[in-house]
Amino acid sequence: MAPAQDKMPLTLEDLKTAPFDPRFPNQNQTRYCYQSYLDFHRCQRIRGEEYEPCNYFKRVFTSICPNEWVEKWDTQREEGTFPGNI
């Protein structure tokens, strides 16, 4: 994420939580978090970083994933050690 994006004011849309996904019906949302992270980066890789619909997945994973996980995954992606298939 670019530093300029970090300083943007929050909007009402930013404060919404992830919608229900029938693929992940249980209370434990770990898989939903991880899958949304993968889907966001896959979408950007395939469609390009400017493709707006990819941001849906970003809103989901930033809403339900712990920040520490996202930071760890971002670091792993940068180092080439991320275990997921993006």
Short mmCIF file of N, CA and C in Angstrom, two decimals:
data_model
loop_
_atom_site.label_atom_id
_atom_site.label_comp_id
_atom_site.label_asym_id
_atom_site.label_seq_id
_atom_site.Cartn_x
_atom_site.Cartn_y
_atom_site.Cartn_z
N MET A 1 0.85 -1.17 0.00
CA MET A 1 0.00 0.00 0.00
C MET A 1 0.89 1.23 0.00
N ALA A 2 0.57 2.19 -0.83
CA ALA A 2 1.35 3.41 -0.93
C ALA A 2 1.12 4.27 0.31
N PRO A 3 2.14 5.03 0.73
CA PRO A 3 1.99 5.88 1.91
C PRO A 3 0.85 6.88 1.79
N ALA A 4 0.58 7.37 0.58
CA ALA A 4 -0.50 8.34 0.41
C ALA A 4 -1.85 7.71 0.73
N GLN A 5 -2.02 6.42 0.45
CA GLN A 5 -3.28 5.75 0.73
C GLN A 5 -3.50 5.57 2.22
N ASP A 6 -2.43 5.45 2.99
CA ASP A 6 -2.55 5.28 4.43
C ASP A 6 -3.17 6.50 5.10
N LYS A 7 -3.00 7.66 4.51
CA LYS A 7 -3.43 8.90 5.14
C LYS A 7 -4.80 9.37 4.65
N MET A 8 -5.43 8.60 3.76
CA MET A 8 -6.75 8.98 3.26
C MET A 8 -7.78 8.85 4.38
N PRO A 9 -8.74 9.79 4.46
CA PRO A 9 -9.76 9.69 5.50
C PRO A 9 -10.67 8.49 5.26
N LEU A 10 -11.14 7.91 6.34
CA LEU A 10 -12.04 6.76 6.23
C LEU A 10 -13.41 7.21 5.77
N THR A 11 -14.04 6.40 4.94
CA THR A 11 -15.40 6.65 4.51
C THR A 11 -16.29 5.60 5.15
N LEU A 12 -17.59 5.77 5.02
CA LEU A 12 -18.53 4.81 5.57
C LEU A 12 -18.31 3.43 4.96
N GLU A 13 -17.97 3.37 3.68
CA GLU A 13 -17.71 2.09 3.02
C GLU A 13 -16.50 1.38 3.64
N ASP A 14 -15.50 2.13 4.09
CA ASP A 14 -14.33 1.55 4.71
C ASP A 14 -14.66 0.87 6.03
N LEU A 15 -15.72 1.31 6.68
CA LEU A 15 -16.05 0.81 8.01
C LEU A 15 -16.98 -0.39 7.99
N LYS A 16 -17.44 -0.80 6.82
CA LYS A 16 -18.32 -1.95 6.73
C LYS A 16 -17.52 -3.23 6.89
N THR A 17 -18.14 -4.23 7.46
CA THR A 17 -17.47 -5.52 7.62
C THR A 17 -17.74 -6.39 6.40
N ALA A 18 -17.07 -7.50 6.31
CA ALA A 18 -17.22 -8.39 5.18
C ALA A 18 -18.62 -8.99 5.15
N PRO A 19 -19.20 -9.13 3.95
CA PRO A 19 -20.52 -9.74 3.86
C PRO A 19 -20.45 -11.24 4.06
N PHE A 20 -21.60 -11.85 4.31
CA PHE A 20 -21.67 -13.29 4.48
C PHE A 20 -21.25 -13.98 3.19
N ASP A 21 -20.46 -15.02 3.29
CA ASP A 21 -20.05 -15.83 2.15
C ASP A 21 -20.44 -17.27 2.45
N PRO A 22 -21.34 -17.86 1.67
CA PRO A 22 -21.82 -19.21 1.97
C PRO A 22 -20.74 -20.28 1.90
N ARG A 23 -19.59 -19.96 1.29
CA ARG A 23 -18.49 -20.94 1.27
C ARG A 23 -17.87 -21.08 2.66
N PHE A 24 -18.09 -20.09 3.52
CA PHE A 24 -17.50 -20.08 4.85
C PHE A 24 -18.59 -19.82 5.89
N PRO A 25 -19.46 -20.81 6.14
CA PRO A 25 -20.64 -20.58 6.97
C PRO A 25 -20.38 -20.59 8.48
N ASN A 26 -19.24 -21.06 8.92
CA ASN A 26 -18.98 -21.19 10.35
C ASN A 26 -18.50 -19.88 10.95
N GLN A 27 -18.45 -19.84 12.25
CA GLN A 27 -18.00 -18.63 12.94
C GLN A 27 -16.52 -18.35 12.70
N ASN A 28 -15.71 -19.39 12.57
CA ASN A 28 -14.29 -19.20 12.34
C ASN A 28 -14.07 -18.69 10.92
N GLN A 29 -13.58 -17.49 10.81
CA GLN A 29 -13.44 -16.84 9.50
C GLN A 29 -12.00 -16.88 8.97
N THR A 30 -11.17 -17.75 9.52
CA THR A 30 -9.77 -17.82 9.11
C THR A 30 -9.63 -18.12 7.62
N ARG A 31 -10.34 -19.12 7.13
CA ARG A 31 -10.23 -19.49 5.72
C ARG A 31 -10.74 -18.36 4.82
N TYR A 32 -11.82 -17.71 5.24
CA TYR A 32 -12.38 -16.59 4.48
C TYR A 32 -11.35 -15.46 4.39
N CYS A 33 -10.69 -15.19 5.47
CA CYS A 33 -9.64 -14.18 5.51
C CYS A 33 -8.54 -14.52 4.51
N TYR A 34 -7.99 -15.72 4.63
CA TYR A 34 -6.88 -16.15 3.79
C TYR A 34 -7.29 -16.20 2.32
N GLN A 35 -8.45 -16.74 2.04
CA GLN A 35 -8.91 -16.85 0.65
C GLN A 35 -9.12 -15.47 0.03
N SER A 36 -9.61 -14.52 0.79
CA SER A 36 -9.81 -13.17 0.28
C SER A 36 -8.48 -12.50 0.00
N TYR A 37 -7.48 -12.75 0.85
CA TYR A 37 -6.14 -12.21 0.61
C TYR A 37 -5.59 -12.78 -0.70
N LEU A 38 -5.70 -14.09 -0.89
CA LEU A 38 -5.24 -14.71 -2.13
C LEU A 38 -6.00 -14.16 -3.34
N ASP A 39 -7.33 -14.07 -3.21
CA ASP A 39 -8.16 -13.61 -4.32
C ASP A 39 -7.80 -12.18 -4.73
N PHE A 40 -7.52 -11.32 -3.77
CA PHE A 40 -7.14 -9.94 -4.09
C PHE A 40 -5.86 -9.91 -4.91
N HIS A 41 -4.85 -10.63 -4.46
CA HIS A 41 -3.57 -10.59 -5.17
C HIS A 41 -3.63 -11.33 -6.50
N ARG A 42 -4.42 -12.37 -6.58
CA ARG A 42 -4.62 -13.06 -7.88
C ARG A 42 -5.32 -12.13 -8.86
N CYS A 43 -6.35 -11.45 -8.38
CA CYS A 43 -7.11 -10.53 -9.21
C CYS A 43 -6.20 -9.43 -9.76
N GLN A 44 -5.37 -8.86 -8.89
CA GLN A 44 -4.46 -7.81 -9.33
C GLN A 44 -3.42 -8.34 -10.33
N ARG A 45 -2.96 -9.55 -10.10
CA ARG A 45 -1.97 -10.13 -11.01
C ARG A 45 -2.58 -10.36 -12.39
N ILE A 46 -3.83 -10.83 -12.42
CA ILE A 46 -4.48 -11.16 -13.68
C ILE A 46 -5.04 -9.91 -14.38
N ARG A 47 -5.71 -9.06 -13.62
CA ARG A 47 -6.42 -7.91 -14.20
C ARG A 47 -5.64 -6.60 -14.14
N GLY A 48 -4.61 -6.54 -13.32
CA GLY A 48 -3.85 -5.30 -13.17
C GLY A 48 -4.25 -4.56 -11.91
N GLU A 49 -3.36 -3.74 -11.42
CA GLU A 49 -3.58 -3.05 -10.15
C GLU A 49 -4.67 -1.99 -10.21
N GLU A 50 -5.01 -1.53 -11.40
CA GLU A 50 -6.03 -0.48 -11.54
C GLU A 50 -7.44 -1.04 -11.67
N TYR A 51 -7.61 -2.35 -11.67
CA TYR A 51 -8.92 -2.97 -11.85
C TYR A 51 -9.71 -2.85 -10.54
N GLU A 52 -10.70 -1.99 -10.53
CA GLU A 52 -11.45 -1.64 -9.32
C GLU A 52 -12.14 -2.81 -8.63
N PRO A 53 -12.77 -3.76 -9.33
CA PRO A 53 -13.45 -4.86 -8.62
C PRO A 53 -12.53 -5.69 -7.71
N CYS A 54 -11.23 -5.65 -7.94
CA CYS A 54 -10.31 -6.37 -7.05
C CYS A 54 -10.37 -5.83 -5.63
N ASN A 55 -10.71 -4.56 -5.50
CA ASN A 55 -10.73 -3.94 -4.17
C ASN A 55 -11.79 -4.54 -3.25
N TYR A 56 -12.78 -5.23 -3.82
CA TYR A 56 -13.76 -5.94 -2.98
C TYR A 56 -13.03 -6.91 -2.05
N PHE A 57 -12.12 -7.70 -2.62
CA PHE A 57 -11.39 -8.69 -1.83
C PHE A 57 -10.49 -8.01 -0.80
N LYS A 58 -9.94 -6.87 -1.17
CA LYS A 58 -9.10 -6.13 -0.22
C LYS A 58 -9.93 -5.63 0.97
N ARG A 59 -11.13 -5.12 0.70
CA ARG A 59 -12.00 -4.66 1.79
C ARG A 59 -12.36 -5.82 2.71
N VAL A 60 -12.58 -7.00 2.13
CA VAL A 60 -12.92 -8.17 2.95
C VAL A 60 -11.74 -8.56 3.83
N PHE A 61 -10.57 -8.74 3.25
CA PHE A 61 -9.46 -9.23 4.08
C PHE A 61 -8.97 -8.18 5.07
N THR A 62 -9.06 -6.89 4.73
CA THR A 62 -8.65 -5.89 5.72
C THR A 62 -9.67 -5.78 6.84
N SER A 63 -10.90 -6.21 6.57
CA SER A 63 -11.94 -6.16 7.58
C SER A 63 -11.85 -7.33 8.56
N ILE A 64 -11.53 -8.52 8.08
CA ILE A 64 -11.60 -9.70 8.95
C ILE A 64 -10.26 -10.31 9.32
N CYS A 65 -9.18 -9.96 8.62
CA CYS A 65 -7.86 -10.54 8.94
C CYS A 65 -7.15 -9.69 10.00
N PRO A 66 -6.49 -10.33 10.95
CA PRO A 66 -5.65 -9.57 11.88
C PRO A 66 -4.53 -8.86 11.12
N ASN A 67 -4.22 -7.64 11.51
CA ASN A 67 -3.18 -6.86 10.83
C ASN A 67 -1.84 -7.58 10.82
N GLU A 68 -1.52 -8.29 11.89
CA GLU A 68 -0.25 -8.99 11.97
C GLU A 68 -0.13 -10.05 10.87
N TRP A 69 -1.23 -10.73 10.58
CA TRP A 69 -1.21 -11.75 9.52
C TRP A 69 -0.93 -11.10 8.17
N VAL A 70 -1.63 -10.01 7.88
CA VAL A 70 -1.48 -9.34 6.60
C VAL A 70 -0.04 -8.84 6.44
N GLU A 71 0.50 -8.25 7.50
CA GLU A 71 1.88 -7.77 7.46
C GLU A 71 2.85 -8.91 7.21
N LYS A 72 2.62 -10.04 7.88
CA LYS A 72 3.48 -11.21 7.70
C LYS A 72 3.38 -11.73 6.26
N TRP A 73 2.17 -11.84 5.74
CA TRP A 73 1.98 -12.32 4.36
C TRP A 73 2.61 -11.37 3.35
N ASP A 74 2.47 -10.06 3.58
CA ASP A 74 3.08 -9.09 2.66
C ASP A 74 4.60 -9.24 2.67
N THR A 75 5.17 -9.40 3.85
CA THR A 75 6.62 -9.60 3.96
C THR A 75 7.04 -10.88 3.25
N GLN A 76 6.29 -11.95 3.46
CA GLN A 76 6.61 -13.22 2.81
C GLN A 76 6.51 -13.10 1.29
N ARG A 77 5.52 -12.39 0.79
CA ARG A 77 5.40 -12.19 -0.66
C ARG A 77 6.61 -11.44 -1.19
N GLU A 78 7.03 -10.39 -0.48
CA GLU A 78 8.18 -9.60 -0.91
C GLU A 78 9.46 -10.44 -0.92
N GLU A 79 9.59 -11.34 0.06
CA GLU A 79 10.79 -12.19 0.17
C GLU A 79 10.71 -13.44 -0.69
N GLY A 80 9.55 -13.69 -1.30
CA GLY A 80 9.39 -14.86 -2.13
C GLY A 80 9.17 -16.15 -1.35
N THR A 81 8.75 -16.03 -0.10
CA THR A 81 8.54 -17.22 0.74
C THR A 81 7.08 -17.46 1.09
N PHE A 82 6.17 -16.72 0.46
CA PHE A 82 4.74 -16.88 0.77
C PHE A 82 4.28 -18.26 0.31
N PRO A 83 3.62 -19.01 1.20
CA PRO A 83 3.25 -20.40 0.88
C PRO A 83 2.04 -20.53 -0.04
N GLY A 84 1.26 -19.47 -0.21
CA GLY A 84 0.06 -19.55 -1.04
C GLY A 84 0.36 -19.48 -2.52
N ASN A 85 -0.59 -19.92 -3.32
CA ASN A 85 -0.47 -19.91 -4.77
C ASN A 85 -1.19 -18.68 -5.31
N ILE A 86 -0.41 -17.63 -5.58
CA ILE A 86 -1.02 -16.39 -6.08
C ILE A 86 -0.80 -16.31 -7.58
#
